[in-house]
Amino acid sequence: MRYLPLIACAAGALLCSCGSKNEHPVTKIDLASAAEADNFCDVTFEDVTYTPLDTATAALFSDRAYVVGVAGDTVIIHDMNNSDDRLILFTLSDGKMVGQLSHVGNGPGEYRWIETVYIDRPAHELVINTADNIAHRYTFDDRYLHSIRYDTPSTERLSIGSLEKGIYVYQMVDSGFIIHCLDRDFKQTDSIFVRDYKLGYQSGIFSNGGGMALISMVDTVYNITPGALDPIAIFSTDGRTITPEIEKKHDSMPWESRMAEEQNFICKYWVIPDDNYYLVGYQYQQTENIDLFRRDNGELVAHKTMSWDVKEPQGLEVKWGEKTFHALPQYVQDGIWYVIINPEEAVGADGNEGESDELNAGILTFRIAPANQ
């Protein structure tokens, strides 16, 4: 087990003492100033494509659906419908549904719910990790191959990572927390122990992003690698970050008092890097925000505030021909962003725009580039 002492920096973030293995230097980002900015967008969206998805009954999915992987021409969507937790596969070239994996149950190869999906791109296979410490491997055409039962504790967070770079499981313990490092067969290869730190749900993020396994502790975001935490970004919030101590205090408050108190803090939801930018989603003063920062110098290049109280579409405005979509990007692979466009804004294969109750969502893809390129 690797014991990683942590030292505090002036911004109140935490820096790992181990050396960085990242291609980019640690990016310093002024999130406090970004949170006060007016809406603007100083980037362009290139190689924009849009694919209307199959409208067959089995292809329709809920609004709790997310892209979890892309292999060749196949995009895998996790539909987190509580009654039918499943994966749906579509071809990006024409939007046809090519299959689904839906195996809720208690038998071999079945699951109570899908915890995390790992994609084996070269083999066109996927691994469904479950809440029962059992991982099931299937082919894209729904042929069950085998299951792996493993003993590593899986508590507090979903597992993250990839089959290629390693799988990581978070475990809280009395003296801090442990990140268990597993290989593609879910065999433990290493562990990282962070002493005297309690990662809360608002003071910390444990997530995948841009091909990396990421952990955010207060103001610092780390790339997790076997046996090491490598800092990649430090956020300055002018003292408006929710620390584990503040989160513990808020947890003891009545709900209304807690909500009133938390609106004065900047609470990050996700940090997703591509090759050149960081996409950051966060809440401040009861407002949802999406920001884009350059990875090389931390410059804010786009800021979008959103309100879920209005009926207008929310998100970054991406043009596709004469149509403008509002994108909420949450998945990027090889520099390409994949966004699900909901049925209300989607365009069907026949050109209809959200006019039919049976119109399915669409997939929007693009790259982000400088506006003056």
JSON list of N, CA, C and O in Angstrom, two decimals, residues 111-137:
[
{"chain": "A", "resi": 111, "resn": "TYR", "atom": "N", "xyz": [-27.75, -8.57, -12.82]},
{"chain": "A", "resi": 111, "resn": "TYR", "atom": "CA", "xyz": [-27.37, -7.55, -11.85]},
{"chain": "A", "resi": 111, "resn": "TYR", "atom": "C", "xyz": [-28.62, -6.91, -11.25]},
{"chain": "A", "resi": 111, "resn": "TYR", "atom": "O", "xyz": [-29.70, -6.94, -11.83]},
{"chain": "A", "resi": 112, "resn": "ARG", "atom": "N", "xyz": [-28.45, -6.32, -10.06]},
{"chain": "A", "resi": 112, "resn": "ARG", "atom": "CA", "xyz": [-29.53, -5.51, -9.46]},
{"chain": "A", "resi": 112, "resn": "ARG", "atom": "C", "xyz": [-29.58, -4.15, -10.12]},
{"chain": "A", "resi": 112, "resn": "ARG", "atom": "O", "xyz": [-30.63, -3.63, -10.42]},
{"chain": "A", "resi": 113, "resn": "TRP", "atom": "N", "xyz": [-28.41, -3.54, -10.30]},
{"chain": "A", "resi": 113, "resn": "TRP", "atom": "CA", "xyz": [-28.28, -2.30, -11.05]},
{"chain": "A", "resi": 113, "resn": "TRP", "atom": "C", "xyz": [-26.85, -2.17, -11.57]},
{"chain": "A", "resi": 113, "resn": "TRP", "atom": "O", "xyz": [-25.93, -2.78, -11.03]},
{"chain": "A", "resi": 114, "resn": "ILE", "atom": "N", "xyz": [-26.70, -1.41, -12.62]},
{"chain": "A", "resi": 114, "resn": "ILE", "atom": "CA", "xyz": [-25.38, -1.23, -13.24]},
{"chain": "A", "resi": 114, "resn": "ILE", "atom": "C", "xyz": [-24.62, -0.16, -12.47]},
{"chain": "A", "resi": 114, "resn": "ILE", "atom": "O", "xyz": [-25.04, 0.99, -12.40]},
{"chain": "A", "resi": 115, "resn": "GLU", "atom": "N", "xyz": [-23.49, -0.54, -11.90]},
{"chain": "A", "resi": 115, "resn": "GLU", "atom": "CA", "xyz": [-22.69, 0.42, -11.14]},
{"chain": "A", "resi": 115, "resn": "GLU", "atom": "C", "xyz": [-21.83, 1.26, -12.09]},
{"chain": "A", "resi": 115, "resn": "GLU", "atom": "O", "xyz": [-21.93, 2.47, -12.12]},
{"chain": "A", "resi": 116, "resn": "THR", "atom": "N", "xyz": [-20.98, 0.62, -12.88]},
{"chain": "A", "resi": 116, "resn": "THR", "atom": "CA", "xyz": [-20.11, 1.30, -13.85]},
{"chain": "A", "resi": 116, "resn": "THR", "atom": "C", "xyz": [-19.93, 0.40, -15.06]},
{"chain": "A", "resi": 116, "resn": "THR", "atom": "O", "xyz": [-19.93, -0.83, -14.93]},
{"chain": "A", "resi": 117, "resn": "VAL", "atom": "N", "xyz": [-19.77, 1.02, -16.23]},
{"chain": "A", "resi": 117, "resn": "VAL", "atom": "CA", "xyz": [-19.56, 0.27, -17.47]},
{"chain": "A", "resi": 117, "resn": "VAL", "atom": "C", "xyz": [-18.14, 0.53, -17.97]},
{"chain": "A", "resi": 117, "resn": "VAL", "atom": "O", "xyz": [-17.70, 1.68, -18.05]},
{"chain": "A", "resi": 118, "resn": "TYR", "atom": "N", "xyz": [-17.43, -0.54, -18.28]},
{"chain": "A", "resi": 118, "resn": "TYR", "atom": "CA", "xyz": [-16.08, -0.45, -18.83]},
{"chain": "A", "resi": 118, "resn": "TYR", "atom": "C", "xyz": [-16.08, -1.03, -20.25]},
{"chain": "A", "resi": 118, "resn": "TYR", "atom": "O", "xyz": [-16.57, -2.14, -20.46]},
{"chain": "A", "resi": 119, "resn": "ILE", "atom": "N", "xyz": [-15.54, -0.26, -21.20]},
{"chain": "A", "resi": 119, "resn": "ILE", "atom": "CA", "xyz": [-15.60, -0.64, -22.60]},
{"chain": "A", "resi": 119, "resn": "ILE", "atom": "C", "xyz": [-14.25, -1.20, -23.05]},
{"chain": "A", "resi": 119, "resn": "ILE", "atom": "O", "xyz": [-13.21, -0.57, -22.84]},
{"chain": "A", "resi": 120, "resn": "ASP", "atom": "N", "xyz": [-14.29, -2.39, -23.65]},
{"chain": "A", "resi": 120, "resn": "ASP", "atom": "CA", "xyz": [-13.11, -2.97, -24.30]},
{"chain": "A", "resi": 120, "resn": "ASP", "atom": "C", "xyz": [-13.24, -2.66, -25.79]},
{"chain": "A", "resi": 120, "resn": "ASP", "atom": "O", "xyz": [-13.85, -3.40, -26.54]},
{"chain": "A", "resi": 121, "resn": "ARG", "atom": "N", "xyz": [-12.69, -1.53, -26.22]},
{"chain": "A", "resi": 121, "resn": "ARG", "atom": "CA", "xyz": [-12.90, -1.04, -27.57]},
{"chain": "A", "resi": 121, "resn": "ARG", "atom": "C", "xyz": [-12.36, -1.98, -28.65]},
{"chain": "A", "resi": 121, "resn": "ARG", "atom": "O", "xyz": [-13.05, -2.27, -29.63]},
{"chain": "A", "resi": 122, "resn": "PRO", "atom": "N", "xyz": [-11.13, -2.49, -28.53]},
{"chain": "A", "resi": 122, "resn": "PRO", "atom": "CA", "xyz": [-10.62, -3.37, -29.59]},
{"chain": "A", "resi": 122, "resn": "PRO", "atom": "C", "xyz": [-11.44, -4.65, -29.75]},
{"chain": "A", "resi": 122, "resn": "PRO", "atom": "O", "xyz": [-11.65, -5.12, -30.87]},
{"chain": "A", "resi": 123, "resn": "ALA", "atom": "N", "xyz": [-11.91, -5.21, -28.63]},
{"chain": "A", "resi": 123, "resn": "ALA", "atom": "CA", "xyz": [-12.63, -6.48, -28.68]},
{"chain": "A", "resi": 123, "resn": "ALA", "atom": "C", "xyz": [-14.12, -6.30, -28.94]},
{"chain": "A", "resi": 123, "resn": "ALA", "atom": "O", "xyz": [-14.83, -7.28, -29.18]},
{"chain": "A", "resi": 124, "resn": "HIS", "atom": "N", "xyz": [-14.62, -5.06, -28.91]},
{"chain": "A", "resi": 124, "resn": "HIS", "atom": "CA", "xyz": [-16.06, -4.80, -28.99]},
{"chain": "A", "resi": 124, "resn": "HIS", "atom": "C", "xyz": [-16.82, -5.61, -27.93]},
{"chain": "A", "resi": 124, "resn": "HIS", "atom": "O", "xyz": [-17.82, -6.26, -28.21]},
{"chain": "A", "resi": 125, "resn": "GLU", "atom": "N", "xyz": [-16.28, -5.50, -26.72]},
{"chain": "A", "resi": 125, "resn": "GLU", "atom": "CA", "xyz": [-16.90, -6.12, -25.55]},
{"chain": "A", "resi": 125, "resn": "GLU", "atom": "C", "xyz": [-17.00, -5.08, -24.45]},
{"chain": "A", "resi": 125, "resn": "GLU", "atom": "O", "xyz": [-16.35, -4.02, -24.50]},
{"chain": "A", "resi": 126, "resn": "LEU", "atom": "N", "xyz": [-17.82, -5.36, -23.46]},
{"chain": "A", "resi": 126, "resn": "LEU", "atom": "CA", "xyz": [-17.94, -4.44, -22.33]},
{"chain": "A", "resi": 126, "resn": "LEU", "atom": "C", "xyz": [-18.09, -5.23, -21.04]},
{"chain": "A", "resi": 126, "resn": "LEU", "atom": "O", "xyz": [-18.51, -6.39, -21.04]},
{"chain": "A", "resi": 127, "resn": "VAL", "atom": "N", "xyz": [-17.73, -4.56, -19.96]},
{"chain": "A", "resi": 127, "resn": "VAL", "atom": "CA", "xyz": [-17.80, -5.15, -18.62]},
{"chain": "A", "resi": 127, "resn": "VAL", "atom": "C", "xyz": [-18.76, -4.31, -17.79]},
{"chain": "A", "resi": 127, "resn": "VAL", "atom": "O", "xyz": [-18.58, -3.09, -17.68]},
{"chain": "A", "resi": 128, "resn": "ILE", "atom": "N", "xyz": [-19.76, -4.95, -17.24]},
{"chain": "A", "resi": 128, "resn": "ILE", "atom": "CA", "xyz": [-20.71, -4.27, -16.35]},
{"chain": "A", "resi": 128, "resn": "ILE", "atom": "C", "xyz": [-20.32, -4.59, -14.92]},
{"chain": "A", "resi": 128, "resn": "ILE", "atom": "O", "xyz": [-20.40, -5.74, -14.47]},
{"chain": "A", "resi": 129, "resn": "ASN", "atom": "N", "xyz": [-19.86, -3.56, -14.20]},
{"chain": "A", "resi": 129, "resn": "ASN", "atom": "CA", "xyz": [-19.57, -3.75, -12.79]},
{"chain": "A", "resi": 129, "resn": "ASN", "atom": "C", "xyz": [-20.85, -3.53, -12.00]},
{"chain": "A", "resi": 129, "resn": "ASN", "atom": "O", "xyz": [-21.66, -2.66, -12.32]},
{"chain": "A", "resi": 130, "resn": "THR", "atom": "N", "xyz": [-21.05, -4.32, -10.96]},
{"chain": "A", "resi": 130, "resn": "THR", "atom": "CA", "xyz": [-22.29, -4.27, -10.20]},
{"chain": "A", "resi": 130, "resn": "THR", "atom": "C", "xyz": [-22.02, -3.88, -8.75]},
{"chain": "A", "resi": 130, "resn": "THR", "atom": "O", "xyz": [-20.88, -3.84, -8.29]},
{"chain": "A", "resi": 131, "resn": "ALA", "atom": "N", "xyz": [-23.10, -3.61, -8.03]},
{"chain": "A", "resi": 131, "resn": "ALA", "atom": "CA", "xyz": [-22.99, -3.25, -6.62]},
{"chain": "A", "resi": 131, "resn": "ALA", "atom": "C", "xyz": [-22.68, -4.45, -5.74]},
{"chain": "A", "resi": 131, "resn": "ALA", "atom": "O", "xyz": [-22.47, -4.29, -4.53]},
{"chain": "A", "resi": 132, "resn": "ASP", "atom": "N", "xyz": [-22.63, -5.64, -6.32]},
{"chain": "A", "resi": 132, "resn": "ASP", "atom": "CA", "xyz": [-22.41, -6.86, -5.56]},
{"chain": "A", "resi": 132, "resn": "ASP", "atom": "C", "xyz": [-20.98, -7.38, -5.68]},
{"chain": "A", "resi": 132, "resn": "ASP", "atom": "O", "xyz": [-20.71, -8.55, -5.39]},
{"chain": "A", "resi": 133, "resn": "ASN", "atom": "N", "xyz": [-20.05, -6.49, -6.15]},
{"chain": "A", "resi": 133, "resn": "ASN", "atom": "CA", "xyz": [-18.66, -6.91, -6.36]},
{"chain": "A", "resi": 133, "resn": "ASN", "atom": "C", "xyz": [-18.55, -8.06, -7.35]},
{"chain": "A", "resi": 133, "resn": "ASN", "atom": "O", "xyz": [-17.74, -8.98, -7.18]},
{"chain": "A", "resi": 134, "resn": "ILE", "atom": "N", "xyz": [-19.38, -8.01, -8.36]},
{"chain": "A", "resi": 134, "resn": "ILE", "atom": "CA", "xyz": [-19.31, -8.96, -9.46]},
{"chain": "A", "resi": 134, "resn": "ILE", "atom": "C", "xyz": [-19.31, -8.17, -10.76]},
{"chain": "A", "resi": 134, "resn": "ILE", "atom": "O", "xyz": [-20.14, -7.27, -10.96]},
{"chain": "A", "resi": 135, "resn": "ALA", "atom": "N", "xyz": [-18.37, -8.48, -11.65]},
{"chain": "A", "resi": 135, "resn": "ALA", "atom": "CA", "xyz": [-18.28, -7.82, -12.95]},
{"chain": "A", "resi": 135, "resn": "ALA", "atom": "C", "xyz": [-18.60, -8.83, -14.04]},
{"chain": "A", "resi": 135, "resn": "ALA", "atom": "O", "xyz": [-18.01, -9.91, -14.07]},
{"chain": "A", "resi": 136, "resn": "HIS", "atom": "N", "xyz": [-19.54, -8.47, -14.93]},
{"chain": "A", "resi": 136, "resn": "HIS", "atom": "CA", "xyz": [-19.97, -9.36, -16.00]},
{"chain": "A", "resi": 136, "resn": "HIS", "atom": "C", "xyz": [-19.45, -8.84, -17.34]},
{"chain": "A", "resi": 136, "resn": "HIS", "atom": "O", "xyz": [-19.62, -7.65, -17.65]},
{"chain": "A", "resi": 137, "resn": "ARG", "atom": "N", "xyz": [-18.88, -9.74, -18.14]},
{"chain": "A", "resi": 137, "resn": "ARG", "atom": "CA", "xyz": [-18.39, -9.36, -19.46]},
{"chain": "A", "resi": 137, "resn": "ARG", "atom": "C", "xyz": [-19.32, -9.88, -20.54]},
{"chain": "A", "resi": 137, "resn": "ARG", "atom": "O", "xyz": [-19.71, -11.05, -20.53]}
]
